[in-house]
Amino acid sequence: MAVSAVIPTFTQAQIDSGEAIRQLGKIAYDTAMARAAKATSGCTKDKIKIRKEWRNMTLADRKGFQEGIQCLMQKPSRYNNIAGAKSAWDDYGVLHYYQTPFVHNNAPFLLWHRHYNWVLEEDLRNLCGYTGTFPYWEWGLDCGAMDKSPVFDGSEYSLGGNGEFVKNHRAAIGGAKPGTGGGCLKKGPFSNFTINMGPLSARNPLAYNPRCIKRDLNDDVCNKWATLRNTTEVLLWTSTIAVFQSAVQGEGVRGDGGKTFGQGVHIGGHYSISGDPGSDFYFSSLEPGFYLHHGNIDRLHFIWQNLDWEKRQTISGTNTMYNMPPSPNAVLSDNMGFEPLNRNITIKDAMDTVGGTPLCYVYEPW
């Protein structure tokens, strides 16, 4: 494997079962913790937060995370001139709407979303008192049984269930079978909450447009592009950041040894959830599952970086989506936009999850 000389050689069975990514995750975890152990200030080992897969969280933390989001849905917006922004939760939709052309399919994609999740973690703590762990969702554990996932099974400790089944609806992404929902959430947390703006296709996407949250859980998408094999192959066959970030996003790149990655795990995870706003490229961050999905994207980046740390503190590309309009190559000192939710930081400041500027967390292998 081309990633690093310290990486074991895995069998196909180990890759498909998740054993390989579990081992890779442990290597990355140990590497990051070893760096933190040398720190004498900032992100020292005793200050590190441990992020966990949803099913490995305590029930109290699952409930607390869910209630924290509901709390943000009741807090006032920090935007004063956006008709659809009624709450602090809506603020995340506004920010993602504005920033989408500058934080996808380009250099800041991975690190902007890394910091975006951290900003949410700070809001949950500072505005709503949530002190538990921040979650990620390993998609591959649920492919083939999405509606039974502890994230989406509709139980008290989930993020709500699937949407009501809608006949003759189409999948949100071409080449996939329709999902098993499509309508308003049937049961569980968030089934009685609304989203207040969007969709992107609306005449004024930021206008007030309250409606139910919809989901369309899709096993076919998950099985095609978000399996444990898909996830692990991104780690094993990408030795540069340019190829890694393109492979994650399904940009048709070839990895080491000519490996291809289909639509990519970023698309795979998003459209395994689907629905409104989950399928809306600009407003998908108003879907609570967005943050667990991007937690797993960040976890992949965390693992990939820490498998060869000295060579993987890098970026590649420009600051505009597909370089349209054309823009200069991004540099580490470029600022990433987060106001008014949080202070702006440079790309470099989000490079290291144990860098303490301001990040200080690691991902626990599931």
CSV table of N, CA, C and O in Angstrom, one decimal, residues 114-232:
chain,number,residue,atom,x,y,z
A,114,ARG,N,-14.2,20.8,8.8
A,114,ARG,CA,-13.7,20.4,10.2
A,114,ARG,C,-14.0,21.5,11.2
A,114,ARG,O,-14.5,21.2,12.3
A,115,HIS,N,-13.7,22.7,10.8
A,115,HIS,CA,-13.9,23.8,11.8
A,115,HIS,C,-15.4,24.1,12.0
A,115,HIS,O,-15.9,24.5,13.1
A,116,TYR,N,-16.2,23.9,10.9
A,116,TYR,CA,-17.7,24.1,11.0
A,116,TYR,C,-18.3,23.2,12.1
A,116,TYR,O,-19.1,23.6,12.9
A,117,ASN,N,-17.9,21.9,12.1
A,117,ASN,CA,-18.3,21.0,13.1
A,117,ASN,C,-17.9,21.4,14.5
A,117,ASN,O,-18.6,21.3,15.5
A,118,TRP,N,-16.6,21.9,14.6
A,118,TRP,CA,-16.1,22.4,15.9
A,118,TRP,C,-16.9,23.6,16.4
A,118,TRP,O,-17.2,23.7,17.6
A,119,VAL,N,-17.3,24.5,15.4
A,119,VAL,CA,-18.1,25.7,15.8
A,119,VAL,C,-19.5,25.2,16.4
A,119,VAL,O,-20.0,25.8,17.4
A,120,LEU,N,-20.1,24.2,15.8
A,120,LEU,CA,-21.3,23.7,16.3
A,120,LEU,C,-21.1,23.1,17.7
A,120,LEU,O,-21.9,23.3,18.6
A,121,GLU,N,-20.0,22.4,17.9
A,121,GLU,CA,-19.7,21.8,19.2
A,121,GLU,C,-19.6,22.9,20.2
A,121,GLU,O,-20.1,22.8,21.4
A,122,GLU,N,-19.0,24.0,19.9
A,122,GLU,CA,-18.9,25.2,20.8
A,122,GLU,C,-20.2,25.8,21.1
A,122,GLU,O,-20.5,26.2,22.2
A,123,ASP,N,-21.1,25.9,20.1
A,123,ASP,CA,-22.4,26.4,20.3
A,123,ASP,C,-23.2,25.5,21.2
A,123,ASP,O,-24.0,26.0,22.1
A,124,LEU,N,-23.1,24.2,21.0
A,124,LEU,CA,-23.9,23.3,21.8
A,124,LEU,C,-23.4,23.4,23.3
A,124,LEU,O,-24.2,23.3,24.2
A,125,ARG,N,-22.1,23.7,23.5
A,125,ARG,CA,-21.6,23.8,24.8
A,125,ARG,C,-22.0,25.2,25.4
A,125,ARG,O,-22.5,25.2,26.6
A,126,ASN,N,-21.7,26.2,24.7
A,126,ASN,CA,-21.8,27.6,25.3
A,126,ASN,C,-23.2,28.1,25.3
A,126,ASN,O,-23.6,28.9,26.2
A,127,LEU,N,-24.1,27.7,24.3
A,127,LEU,CA,-25.4,28.2,24.3
A,127,LEU,C,-26.4,27.2,24.9
A,127,LEU,O,-27.5,27.7,25.4
A,128,CYS,N,-26.1,25.9,24.9
A,128,CYS,CA,-27.1,25.0,25.4
A,128,CYS,C,-26.6,24.0,26.4
A,128,CYS,O,-27.3,23.1,26.8
A,129,GLY,N,-25.3,24.1,26.9
A,129,GLY,CA,-24.9,23.4,28.0
A,129,GLY,C,-24.5,21.9,27.8
A,129,GLY,O,-24.4,21.2,28.7
A,130,TYR,N,-24.4,21.5,26.5
A,130,TYR,CA,-24.0,20.1,26.2
A,130,TYR,C,-22.5,19.9,26.4
A,130,TYR,O,-21.7,20.6,25.8
A,131,THR,N,-22.2,19.0,27.3
A,131,THR,CA,-20.8,18.8,27.6
A,131,THR,C,-20.3,17.4,27.2
A,131,THR,O,-19.2,17.0,27.5
A,132,GLY,N,-21.2,16.6,26.5
A,132,GLY,CA,-20.8,15.3,26.1
A,132,GLY,C,-19.9,15.3,24.9
A,132,GLY,O,-19.5,16.3,24.4
A,133,THR,N,-19.7,14.1,24.4
A,133,THR,CA,-18.8,13.9,23.2
A,133,THR,C,-19.5,14.3,21.9
A,133,THR,O,-20.7,14.3,21.8
A,134,PHE,N,-18.7,14.7,21.0
A,134,PHE,CA,-19.2,15.0,19.6
A,134,PHE,C,-19.1,13.8,18.8
A,134,PHE,O,-18.1,13.1,18.8
A,135,PRO,N,-20.2,13.5,18.1
A,135,PRO,CA,-20.3,12.2,17.4
A,135,PRO,C,-19.9,12.2,15.9
A,135,PRO,O,-19.8,13.2,15.3
A,136,TYR,N,-19.6,11.0,15.5
A,136,TYR,CA,-19.5,10.7,14.0
A,136,TYR,C,-20.3,9.5,13.7
A,136,TYR,O,-20.7,8.7,14.6
A,137,TRP,N,-20.7,9.3,12.4
A,137,TRP,CA,-21.5,8.2,12.0
A,137,TRP,C,-20.7,7.4,10.9
A,137,TRP,O,-20.4,7.9,9.9
A,138,GLU,N,-20.3,6.2,11.3
A,138,GLU,CA,-19.7,5.3,10.3
A,138,GLU,C,-20.7,4.7,9.4
A,138,GLU,O,-21.4,3.7,9.8
A,139,TRP,N,-20.9,5.3,8.2
A,139,TRP,CA,-21.9,4.9,7.3
A,139,TRP,C,-21.9,3.4,7.0
A,139,TRP,O,-23.0,2.7,7.0
A,140,GLY,N,-20.7,2.8,6.9
A,140,GLY,CA,-20.6,1.4,6.4
A,140,GLY,C,-21.2,0.4,7.4
A,140,GLY,O,-21.5,-0.7,7.0
A,141,LEU,N,-21.4,0.8,8.7
A,141,LEU,CA,-22.0,-0.1,9.6
A,141,LEU,C,-23.5,-0.3,9.4
A,141,LEU,O,-24.1,-1.2,10.0
A,142,ASP,N,-24.1,0.6,8.6
A,142,ASP,CA,-25.5,0.6,8.5
A,142,ASP,C,-26.0,0.4,7.0
A,142,ASP,O,-27.2,0.3,6.8
A,143,CYS,N,-25.1,0.2,6.1
A,143,CYS,CA,-25.5,0.0,4.7
A,143,CYS,C,-26.3,-1.3,4.6
A,143,CYS,O,-25.9,-2.4,5.1
A,144,GLY,N,-27.5,-1.3,4.0
A,144,GLY,CA,-28.4,-2.4,3.9
A,144,GLY,C,-29.4,-2.5,5.0
A,144,GLY,O,-30.4,-3.3,4.9
A,145,ALA,N,-29.3,-1.6,6.0
A,145,ALA,CA,-30.3,-1.6,7.1
A,145,ALA,C,-30.3,-0.2,7.7
A,145,ALA,O,-30.3,0.0,8.9
A,146,MET,N,-30.4,0.8,6.8
A,146,MET,CA,-30.4,2.2,7.3
A,146,MET,C,-31.5,2.5,8.3
A,146,MET,O,-31.2,3.3,9.2
A,147,ASP,N,-32.7,2.0,8.1
A,147,ASP,CA,-33.8,2.3,9.0
A,147,ASP,C,-33.6,1.7,10.4
A,147,ASP,O,-34.4,2.0,11.3
A,148,LYS,N,-32.6,0.8,10.5
A,148,LYS,CA,-32.3,0.1,11.8
A,148,LYS,C,-31.1,0.7,12.4
A,148,LYS,O,-30.7,0.3,13.5
A,149,SER,N,-30.5,1.7,11.8
A,149,SER,CA,-29.3,2.4,12.4
A,149,SER,C,-29.7,3.1,13.7
A,149,SER,O,-30.8,3.7,13.7
A,150,PRO,N,-28.9,3.0,14.7
A,150,PRO,CA,-29.2,3.7,15.9
A,150,PRO,C,-29.2,5.2,15.7
A,150,PRO,O,-29.8,5.9,16.6
A,151,VAL,N,-28.7,5.7,14.6
A,151,VAL,CA,-28.8,7.1,14.3
A,151,VAL,C,-30.2,7.5,13.8
A,151,VAL,O,-30.7,8.5,14.1
A,152,PHE,N,-30.8,6.6,13.0
A,152,PHE,CA,-32.0,6.9,12.3
A,152,PHE,C,-33.2,5.9,12.5
A,152,PHE,O,-34.1,5.9,11.7
A,153,ASP,N,-33.2,5.2,13.6
A,153,ASP,CA,-34.2,4.2,13.8
A,153,ASP,C,-35.5,4.8,14.5
A,153,ASP,O,-36.5,4.1,14.7
A,154,GLY,N,-35.5,6.1,14.7
A,154,GLY,CA,-36.7,6.8,15.3
A,154,GLY,C,-36.9,6.6,16.8
A,154,GLY,O,-37.9,7.0,17.3
A,155,SER,N,-35.9,6.0,17.4
A,155,SER,CA,-36.0,5.8,18.9
A,155,SER,C,-35.7,7.0,19.7
A,155,SER,O,-35.3,8.0,19.1
A,156,GLU,N,-35.9,7.0,20.9
A,156,GLU,CA,-35.7,8.2,21.8
A,156,GLU,C,-34.3,8.7,21.7
A,156,GLU,O,-34.0,9.9,21.9
A,157,TYR,N,-33.3,7.8,21.5
A,157,TYR,CA,-31.9,8.1,21.5
A,157,TYR,C,-31.3,8.2,20.1
A,157,TYR,O,-30.1,8.1,19.9
A,158,SER,N,-32.1,8.5,19.1
A,158,SER,CA,-31.7,8.6,17.7
A,158,SER,C,-31.9,10.1,17.3
A,158,SER,O,-32.2,11.0,18.1
A,159,LEU,N,-31.6,10.4,16.0
A,159,LEU,CA,-31.9,11.7,15.4
A,159,LEU,C,-33.2,11.6,14.7
A,159,LEU,O,-33.4,12.4,13.7
A,160,GLY,N,-34.1,10.8,15.1
A,160,GLY,CA,-35.4,10.6,14.4
A,160,GLY,C,-35.3,9.5,13.3
A,160,GLY,O,-34.3,9.0,13.0
A,161,GLY,N,-36.5,9.2,12.8
A,161,GLY,CA,-36.6,8.0,11.9
A,161,GLY,C,-36.6,8.5,10.4
A,161,GLY,O,-36.2,9.6,10.1
A,162,ASN,N,-37.0,7.5,9.6
A,162,ASN,CA,-37.1,7.8,8.2
A,162,ASN,C,-38.3,8.6,7.9
A,162,ASN,O,-39.2,8.9,8.8
A,163,GLY,N,-38.4,9.1,6.7
A,163,GLY,CA,-39.6,9.9,6.3
A,163,GLY,C,-40.7,8.9,5.9
A,163,GLY,O,-40.5,7.7,5.6
A,164,GLU,N,-42.0,9.4,5.9
A,164,GLU,CA,-43.1,8.6,5.3
A,164,GLU,C,-42.8,8.2,3.9
A,164,GLU,O,-42.2,9.0,3.1
A,165,PHE,N,-43.2,7.0,3.6
A,165,PHE,CA,-42.9,6.5,2.2
A,165,PHE,C,-43.7,7.2,1.2
A,165,PHE,O,-45.0,7.4,1.3
A,166,VAL,N,-43.1,7.7,0.1
A,166,VAL,CA,-43.7,8.4,-1.0
A,166,VAL,C,-43.6,7.5,-2.2
A,166,VAL,O,-42.5,7.2,-2.6
A,167,LYS,N,-44.8,7.2,-2.8
A,167,LYS,CA,-44.8,6.3,-3.9
A,167,LYS,C,-44.2,7.0,-5.2
A,167,LYS,O,-44.3,8.2,-5.4
A,168,ASN,N,-43.5,6.2,-6.0
A,168,ASN,CA,-43.1,6.6,-7.3
A,168,ASN,C,-42.1,7.8,-7.2
A,168,ASN,O,-42.1,8.7,-8.2
A,169,HIS,N,-41.4,7.9,-6.2
A,169,HIS,CA,-40.4,9.1,-6.1
A,169,HIS,C,-39.1,8.6,-6.6
A,169,HIS,O,-38.8,7.4,-6.7
A,170,ARG,N,-38.2,9.5,-7.0
A,170,ARG,CA,-36.9,9.2,-7.6
A,170,ARG,C,-35.9,9.4,-6.5
A,170,ARG,O,-36.0,10.2,-5.6
A,171,ALA,N,-34.8,8.7,-6.7
A,171,ALA,CA,-33.6,8.9,-5.8
A,171,ALA,C,-33.0,10.3,-6.0
A,171,ALA,O,-33.2,10.9,-7.1
A,172,ALA,N,-32.4,10.8,-5.0
A,172,ALA,CA,-31.8,12.1,-5.1
A,172,ALA,C,-30.6,12.2,-6.0
A,172,ALA,O,-30.2,13.3,-6.4
A,173,ILE,N,-30.0,11.1,-6.3
A,173,ILE,CA,-28.9,11.0,-7.1
A,173,ILE,C,-29.0,10.0,-8.2
A,173,ILE,O,-29.5,8.9,-8.0
A,174,GLY,N,-28.6,10.3,-9.4
A,174,GLY,CA,-28.8,9.4,-10.6
A,174,GLY,C,-28.0,8.1,-10.4
A,174,GLY,O,-26.9,8.1,-9.7
A,175,GLY,N,-28.5,7.1,-10.9
A,175,GLY,CA,-27.8,5.8,-10.8
A,175,GLY,C,-28.1,5.0,-9.6
A,175,GLY,O,-27.6,3.9,-9.4
A,176,ALA,N,-29.0,5.5,-8.7
A,176,ALA,CA,-29.4,4.8,-7.5
A,176,ALA,C,-30.9,4.5,-7.5
A,176,ALA,O,-31.7,5.3,-8.1
A,177,LYS,N,-31.3,3.5,-6.8
A,177,LYS,CA,-32.7,3.2,-6.7
A,177,LYS,C,-33.3,4.2,-5.7
A,177,LYS,O,-32.6,4.8,-4.9
A,178,PRO,N,-34.6,4.4,-5.7
A,178,PRO,CA,-35.3,5.3,-4.7
A,178,PRO,C,-35.0,4.8,-3.3
A,178,PRO,O,-34.9,3.6,-3.1
A,179,GLY,N,-35.1,5.7,-2.4
A,179,GLY,CA,-35.0,5.3,-1.0
A,179,GLY,C,-36.3,4.8,-0.5
A,179,GLY,O,-37.3,4.6,-1.2
A,180,THR,N,-36.4,4.6,0.8
A,180,THR,CA,-37.6,3.9,1.4
A,180,THR,C,-38.5,4.9,2.2
A,180,THR,O,-39.4,4.6,2.9
A,181,GLY,N,-38.2,6.2,2.0
A,181,GLY,CA,-39.0,7.3,2.6
A,181,GLY,C,-39.4,8.3,1.6
A,181,GLY,O,-40.1,8.1,0.7
A,182,GLY,N,-39.0,9.5,1.9
A,182,GLY,CA,-39.2,10.7,1.0
A,182,GLY,C,-40.1,11.7,1.6
A,182,GLY,O,-40.1,12.9,1.2
A,183,GLY,N,-40.9,11.4,2.6
A,183,GLY,CA,-41.8,12.4,3.2
A,183,GLY,C,-41.3,12.9,4.5
A,183,GLY,O,-40.2,12.7,4.9
A,184,CYS,N,-42.3,13.4,5.3
A,184,CYS,CA,-41.9,14.0,6.6
A,184,CYS,C,-41.5,12.9,7.6
A,184,CYS,O,-42.0,11.7,7.5
A,185,LEU,N,-40.7,13.2,8.5
A,185,LEU,CA,-40.2,12.3,9.5
A,185,LEU,C,-41.4,11.6,10.2
A,185,LEU,O,-42.4,12.3,10.6
A,186,LYS,N,-41.4,10.3,10.3
A,186,LYS,CA,-42.6,9.6,10.8
A,186,LYS,C,-42.6,9.6,12.4
A,186,LYS,O,-43.7,9.7,13.0
A,187,LYS,N,-41.5,9.5,13.0
A,187,LYS,CA,-41.5,9.3,14.4
A,187,LYS,C,-40.1,9.7,15.0
A,187,LYS,O,-39.1,9.9,14.3
A,188,GLY,N,-40.1,9.9,16.3
A,188,GLY,CA,-38.9,10.2,17.0
A,188,GLY,C,-38.5,11.6,17.0
A,188,GLY,O,-39.2,12.5,16.6
A,189,PRO,N,-37.3,11.9,17.6
A,189,PRO,CA,-36.8,13.3,17.7
A,189,PRO,C,-36.8,14.0,16.3
A,189,PRO,O,-36.6,13.4,15.3
A,190,PHE,N,-37.2,15.3,16.3
A,190,PHE,CA,-37.2,16.1,15.2
A,190,PHE,C,-38.4,15.9,14.3
A,190,PHE,O,-38.6,16.7,13.3
A,191,SER,N,-39.3,15.0,14.6
A,191,SER,CA,-40.5,14.8,13.8
A,191,SER,C,-41.5,15.9,13.9
A,191,SER,O,-42.4,16.1,13.1
A,192,ASN,N,-41.4,16.7,15.0
A,192,ASN,CA,-42.3,17.8,15.2
A,192,ASN,C,-41.6,19.2,15.1
A,192,ASN,O,-42.1,20.2,15.5
A,193,PHE,N,-40.4,19.1,14.4
A,193,PHE,CA,-39.7,20.4,14.2
A,193,PHE,C,-39.7,20.7,12.7
A,193,PHE,O,-40.0,19.9,11.9
A,194,THR,N,-39.4,22.0,12.4
A,194,THR,CA,-39.5,22.5,11.0
A,194,THR,C,-38.1,23.0,10.6
A,194,THR,O,-37.2,23.3,11.4
A,195,ILE,N,-37.9,23.0,9.3
A,195,ILE,CA,-36.8,23.8,8.7
A,195,ILE,C,-37.5,25.1,8.2
A,195,ILE,O,-38.6,25.1,7.7
A,196,ASN,N,-36.7,26.2,8.2
A,196,ASN,CA,-37.3,27.5,8.0
A,196,ASN,C,-36.9,28.2,6.7
A,196,ASN,O,-37.5,29.3,6.4
A,197,MET,N,-36.0,27.6,5.9
A,197,MET,CA,-35.6,28.3,4.7
A,197,MET,C,-35.2,27.2,3.7
A,197,MET,O,-35.2,26.0,3.9
A,198,GLY,N,-34.9,27.7,2.4
A,198,GLY,CA,-34.6,26.8,1.3
A,198,GLY,C,-36.0,26.5,0.7
A,198,GLY,O,-37.0,26.9,1.1
A,199,PRO,N,-35.9,25.6,-0.3
A,199,PRO,CA,-34.7,25.0,-0.9
A,199,PRO,C,-34.0,25.9,-1.8
A,199,PRO,O,-34.4,27.1,-2.1
A,200,LEU,N,-32.8,25.5,-2.3
A,200,LEU,CA,-32.0,26.3,-3.2
A,200,LEU,C,-32.8,26.7,-4.5
A,200,LEU,O,-32.6,27.8,-5.0
A,201,SER,N,-33.8,25.9,-4.9
A,201,SER,CA,-34.5,26.1,-6.1
A,201,SER,C,-35.6,27.2,-5.9
A,201,SER,O,-36.2,27.7,-6.9
A,202,ALA,N,-35.8,27.6,-4.7
A,202,ALA,CA,-36.8,28.7,-4.4
A,202,ALA,C,-36.4,30.0,-5.0
A,202,ALA,O,-35.2,30.3,-5.2
A,203,ARG,N,-37.4,30.9,-5.3
A,203,ARG,CA,-37.1,32.2,-5.9
A,203,ARG,C,-36.2,33.0,-4.9
A,203,ARG,O,-35.2,33.6,-5.4
A,204,ASN,N,-36.4,32.9,-3.6
A,204,ASN,CA,-35.6,33.5,-2.6
A,204,ASN,C,-35.2,32.4,-1.6
A,204,ASN,O,-36.0,32.2,-0.7
A,205,PRO,N,-34.1,31.7,-1.7
A,205,PRO,CA,-33.8,30.6,-0.9
A,205,PRO,C,-33.7,31.0,0.6
A,205,PRO,O,-33.9,30.1,1.5
A,206,LEU,N,-33.4,32.2,0.9
A,206,LEU,CA,-33.3,32.6,2.3
A,206,LEU,C,-34.6,33.2,2.9
A,206,LEU,O,-34.6,33.6,4.1
A,207,ALA,N,-35.7,33.1,2.2
A,207,ALA,CA,-37.0,33.6,2.7
A,207,ALA,C,-37.5,32.6,3.7
A,207,ALA,O,-37.1,31.4,3.7
A,208,TYR,N,-38.4,33.0,4.5
A,208,TYR,CA,-39.0,32.2,5.5
A,208,TYR,C,-40.0,31.2,4.8
A,208,TYR,O,-40.9,31.6,4.1
A,209,ASN,N,-39.7,29.9,4.9
A,209,ASN,CA,-40.4,28.9,4.3
A,209,ASN,C,-40.5,27.6,5.2
A,209,ASN,O,-39.9,26.6,4.9
A,210,PRO,N,-41.3,27.7,6.2
A,210,PRO,CA,-41.4,26.6,7.2
A,210,PRO,C,-42.0,25.4,6.6
A,210,PRO,O,-43.1,25.4,6.0
A,211,ARG,N,-41.4,24.2,6.9
A,211,ARG,CA,-42.0,22.9,6.5
A,211,ARG,C,-41.3,21.8,7.3
A,211,ARG,O,-40.3,22.0,8.0
A,212,CYS,N,-41.9,20.6,7.2
A,212,CYS,CA,-41.4,19.5,8.0
A,212,CYS,C,-40.0,19.1,7.5
A,212,CYS,O,-39.6,19.4,6.3
A,213,ILE,N,-39.2,18.4,8.3
A,213,ILE,CA,-38.0,17.8,7.9
A,213,ILE,C,-38.4,16.5,7.2
A,213,ILE,O,-39.1,15.7,7.7
A,214,LYS,N,-37.8,16.2,6.0
A,214,LYS,CA,-38.0,15.0,5.3
A,214,LYS,C,-36.8,14.2,5.2
A,214,LYS,O,-35.7,14.8,5.2
A,215,ARG,N,-36.9,12.9,5.1
A,215,ARG,CA,-35.8,12.0,4.9
A,215,ARG,C,-36.2,10.9,3.9
A,215,ARG,O,-37.3,10.5,3.8
A,216,ASP,N,-35.2,10.4,3.3
A,216,ASP,CA,-35.4,9.3,2.3
A,216,ASP,C,-34.2,8.3,2.4
A,216,ASP,O,-33.3,8.3,1.5
A,217,LEU,N,-34.1,7.6,3.5
A,217,LEU,CA,-33.0,6.7,3.7
A,217,LEU,C,-32.8,5.7,2.6
A,217,LEU,O,-33.8,5.1,2.1
A,218,ASN,N,-31.6,5.6,2.1
A,218,ASN,CA,-31.3,4.9,0.9
A,218,ASN,C,-30.2,3.9,1.0
A,218,ASN,O,-29.0,4.2,1.0
A,219,ASP,N,-30.6,2.6,1.1
A,219,ASP,CA,-29.6,1.5,1.2
A,219,ASP,C,-28.8,1.3,0.0
A,219,ASP,O,-27.6,1.0,0.0
A,220,ASP,N,-29.4,1.6,-1.2
A,220,ASP,CA,-28.7,1.4,-2.5
A,220,ASP,C,-27.5,2.4,-2.6
A,220,ASP,O,-26.4,2.0,-3.0
A,221,VAL,N,-27.7,3.6,-2.2
A,221,VAL,CA,-26.6,4.6,-2.2
A,221,VAL,C,-25.6,4.2,-1.3
A,221,VAL,O,-24.4,4.2,-1.6
A,222,CYS,N,-25.9,3.8,-0.1
A,222,CYS,CA,-25.0,3.4,0.9
A,222,CYS,C,-24.1,2.2,0.4
A,222,CYS,O,-22.9,2.2,0.6
A,223,ASN,N,-24.8,1.2,-0.1
A,223,ASN,CA,-24.1,0.0,-0.6
A,223,ASN,C,-23.2,0.3,-1.8
A,223,ASN,O,-22.2,-0.4,-2.0
A,224,LYS,N,-23.5,1.3,-2.6
A,224,LYS,CA,-22.7,1.6,-3.7
A,224,LYS,C,-21.5,2.5,-3.4
A,224,LYS,O,-20.4,2.3,-3.9
A,225,TRP,N,-21.6,3.5,-2.4
A,225,TRP,CA,-20.6,4.5,-2.3
A,225,TRP,C,-20.2,4.8,-0.8
A,225,TRP,O,-19.3,5.6,-0.6
A,226,ALA,N,-20.8,4.1,0.1
A,226,ALA,CA,-20.4,4.5,1.5
A,226,ALA,C,-20.2,3.2,2.4
A,226,ALA,O,-20.4,3.3,3.6
A,227,THR,N,-19.7,2.1,1.8
A,227,THR,CA,-19.5,0.9,2.6
A,227,THR,C,-18.1,1.0,3.3
A,227,THR,O,-17.3,2.0,3.1
A,228,LEU,N,-17.9,0.1,4.2
A,228,LEU,CA,-16.6,0.0,4.8
A,228,LEU,C,-15.5,-0.2,3.8
A,228,LEU,O,-14.4,0.4,4.0
A,229,ARG,N,-15.7,-0.9,2.7
A,229,ARG,CA,-14.7,-1.0,1.7
A,229,ARG,C,-14.5,0.4,1.0
A,229,ARG,O,-13.3,0.7,0.8
A,230,ASN,N,-15.5,1.1,0.7
A,230,ASN,CA,-15.4,2.4,0.1
A,230,ASN,C,-14.5,3.3,0.9
A,230,ASN,O,-13.6,4.0,0.5
A,231,THR,N,-14.8,3.3,2.2
A,231,THR,CA,-14.1,4.2,3.2
A,231,THR,C,-12.7,3.8,3.3
A,231,THR,O,-11.8,4.7,3.3
A,232,THR,N,-12.4,2.5,3.4
A,232,THR,CA,-11.0,2.1,3.7
A,232,THR,C,-10.2,2.3,2.4
A,232,THR,O,-9.0,2.7,2.5
